Amino acid sequence: MKIYFKFLTILALTALMAVPAVAGASGSYSTVNKSIHIDDNSTVGEVDSVNGSIHIGANAFVQSVESVNGSIKLGNDVTVERDIDAVNGMIALQPGCEVGGKVETVNGSILLENTKVAGDVETVNGHLRILNGSEVSGNVVVREPQGWNISNRHKPVHVEIGQDVVVHGDLIFEHAVELKLHGSARVGEIIGDDVKMVDGS
């Protein structure tokens, strides 16, 4: 995953930094060891944090959101122009959010509530819950663990595709998954050798 290699560089730089830093050029926010809170109705550029959570207020517009070792939470009706990426942190989007790119995490869960995602929704070890009429134009993907994640490959990832959800792409599972698929959901092909279906009602 591209975010992994990008954040290896960021993590290496943080070892050289003694204090938290915030860069606000061009309306962008970047922090180390400090959380970021974007106010409601704000318009900002790139938002990224190492060792800190990110909260985007309702009706905000941001270009992209990236986090290492911190959660990402978006309020209602937030628009993200490009991607949302996290390593070791959950991603939660409230109703009305729209993402112009992908939503991706490595070791954190993803929760989408009545959200539109133009790209893929992807994880390695985190559970996925795509609920309440959310729409994903790309694929929903659970990647095979690699590197330090390889010990977790035997643990099934829980994937829930909820009521009235539409996934225009496929559900692609590269390792064990427990899939809860609501009867009203519309998805593409389910691809995977180790998929256990559970009651989706």
PDB file of C-alpha atoms in Angstrom, residues 87-162:
ATOM      1  CA  VAL A  87      -2.037   3.428   9.576  1.00  0.00           C
ATOM      2  CA  ASN A  88      -2.850   2.026  13.030  1.00  0.00           C
ATOM      3  CA  GLY A  89      -5.980   4.092  13.446  1.00  0.00           C
ATOM      4  CA  MET A  90      -9.703   3.857  12.838  1.00  0.00           C
ATOM      5  CA  ILE A  91     -11.587   5.874  10.225  1.00  0.00           C
ATOM      6  CA  ALA A  92     -15.180   6.942  10.922  1.00  0.00           C
ATOM      7  CA  LEU A  93     -17.356   9.016   8.585  1.00  0.00           C
ATOM      8  CA  GLN A  94     -20.724  10.379   9.637  1.00  0.00           C
ATOM      9  CA  PRO A  95     -23.769  10.692   7.333  1.00  0.00           C
ATOM     10  CA  GLY A  96     -23.506  12.942   4.301  1.00  0.00           C
ATOM     11  CA  CYS A  97     -19.745  12.685   3.799  1.00  0.00           C
ATOM     12  CA  GLU A  98     -18.316  12.457   0.274  1.00  0.00           C
ATOM     13  CA  VAL A  99     -14.805  11.249  -0.597  1.00  0.00           C
ATOM     14  CA  GLY A 100     -13.380  11.915  -4.056  1.00  0.00           C
ATOM     15  CA  GLY A 101     -10.745   9.174  -3.807  1.00  0.00           C
ATOM     16  CA  LYS A 102     -10.224   6.070  -1.672  1.00  0.00           C
ATOM     17  CA  VAL A 103     -10.637   5.274   2.019  1.00  0.00           C
ATOM     18  CA  GLU A 104      -7.776   3.078   3.235  1.00  0.00           C
ATOM     19  CA  THR A 105      -6.404   1.780   6.523  1.00  0.00           C
ATOM     20  CA  VAL A 106      -3.946  -0.914   7.610  1.00  0.00           C
ATOM     21  CA  ASN A 107      -4.597  -1.815  11.251  1.00  0.00           C
ATOM     22  CA  GLY A 108      -7.760   0.104  12.017  1.00  0.00           C
ATOM     23  CA  SER A 109     -11.463  -0.266  11.459  1.00  0.00           C
ATOM     24  CA  ILE A 110     -13.489   1.695   8.902  1.00  0.00           C
ATOM     25  CA  LEU A 111     -17.044   2.899   9.525  1.00  0.00           C
ATOM     26  CA  LEU A 112     -19.038   4.595   6.773  1.00  0.00           C
ATOM     27  CA  GLU A 113     -22.531   5.911   7.522  1.00  0.00           C
ATOM     28  CA  ASN A 114     -24.541   7.077   4.492  1.00  0.00           C
ATOM     29  CA  THR A 115     -21.295   8.086   2.798  1.00  0.00           C
ATOM     30  CA  LYS A 116     -20.245   8.289  -0.866  1.00  0.00           C
ATOM     31  CA  VAL A 117     -16.755   7.082  -1.812  1.00  0.00           C
ATOM     32  CA  ALA A 118     -15.546   7.501  -5.394  1.00  0.00           C
ATOM     33  CA  GLY A 119     -12.623   5.073  -5.059  1.00  0.00           C
ATOM     34  CA  ASP A 120     -11.925   1.838  -3.195  1.00  0.00           C
ATOM     35  CA  VAL A 121     -12.505   1.098   0.469  1.00  0.00           C
ATOM     36  CA  GLU A 122      -9.522  -0.948   1.613  1.00  0.00           C
ATOM     37  CA  THR A 123      -8.022  -2.489   4.753  1.00  0.00           C
ATOM     38  CA  VAL A 124      -5.601  -5.205   5.843  1.00  0.00           C
ATOM     39  CA  ASN A 125      -6.526  -6.109   9.425  1.00  0.00           C
ATOM     40  CA  GLY A 126      -9.267  -3.632  10.323  1.00  0.00           C
ATOM     41  CA  HIS A 127     -12.967  -4.436  10.378  1.00  0.00           C
ATOM     42  CA  LEU A 128     -15.185  -2.767   7.770  1.00  0.00           C
ATOM     43  CA  ARG A 129     -18.728  -1.492   8.360  1.00  0.00           C
ATOM     44  CA  ILE A 130     -20.363   0.168   5.358  1.00  0.00           C
ATOM     45  CA  LEU A 131     -23.854   1.125   6.450  1.00  0.00           C
ATOM     46  CA  ASN A 132     -27.116   2.985   5.886  1.00  0.00           C
ATOM     47  CA  GLY A 133     -27.237   3.642   2.172  1.00  0.00           C
ATOM     48  CA  SER A 134     -23.539   4.298   1.639  1.00  0.00           C
ATOM     49  CA  GLU A 135     -22.306   4.129  -1.958  1.00  0.00           C
ATOM     50  CA  VAL A 136     -18.853   2.925  -3.024  1.00  0.00           C
ATOM     51  CA  SER A 137     -17.989   3.405  -6.682  1.00  0.00           C
ATOM     52  CA  GLY A 138     -14.836   1.279  -6.479  1.00  0.00           C
ATOM     53  CA  ASN A 139     -14.097  -2.068  -4.841  1.00  0.00           C
ATOM     54  CA  VAL A 140     -14.201  -3.115  -1.201  1.00  0.00           C
ATOM     55  CA  VAL A 141     -10.869  -4.832  -0.554  1.00  0.00           C
ATOM     56  CA  VAL A 142      -9.291  -6.775   2.308  1.00  0.00           C
ATOM     57  CA  ARG A 143      -5.586  -7.105   1.458  1.00  0.00           C
ATOM     58  CA  GLU A 144      -3.284  -9.994   2.351  1.00  0.00           C
ATOM     59  CA  PRO A 145      -1.102  -9.075   5.373  1.00  0.00           C
ATOM     60  CA  GLN A 146       2.563  -8.528   4.648  1.00  0.00           C
ATOM     61  CA  GLY A 147       5.656  -7.770   6.713  1.00  0.00           C
ATOM     62  CA  TRP A 148       4.823  -7.279  10.398  1.00  0.00           C
ATOM     63  CA  ASN A 149       1.138  -7.959   9.643  1.00  0.00           C
ATOM     64  CA  ILE A 150       1.739 -11.505   8.465  1.00  0.00           C
ATOM     65  CA  SER A 151       1.102 -13.012  11.916  1.00  0.00           C
ATOM     66  CA  ASN A 152      -2.476 -11.716  11.750  1.00  0.00           C
ATOM     67  CA  ARG A 153      -3.435 -13.440   8.523  1.00  0.00           C
ATOM     68  CA  HIS A 154      -5.248 -16.259  10.352  1.00  0.00           C
ATOM     69  CA  LYS A 155      -7.620 -13.789  12.040  1.00  0.00           C
ATOM     70  CA  PRO A 156     -10.766 -13.191   9.988  1.00  0.00           C
ATOM     71  CA  VAL A 157     -11.706  -9.610   9.197  1.00  0.00           C
ATOM     72  CA  HIS A 158     -15.344  -8.749   9.899  1.00  0.00           C
ATOM     73  CA  VAL A 159     -17.013  -7.009   6.959  1.00  0.00           C
ATOM     74  CA  GLU A 160     -20.554  -5.668   7.185  1.00  0.00           C
ATOM     75  CA  ILE A 161     -22.381  -4.325   4.135  1.00  0.00           C
ATOM     76  CA  GLY A 162     -25.547  -2.805   5.543  1.00  0.00           C
TER      77      GLY A 162
END
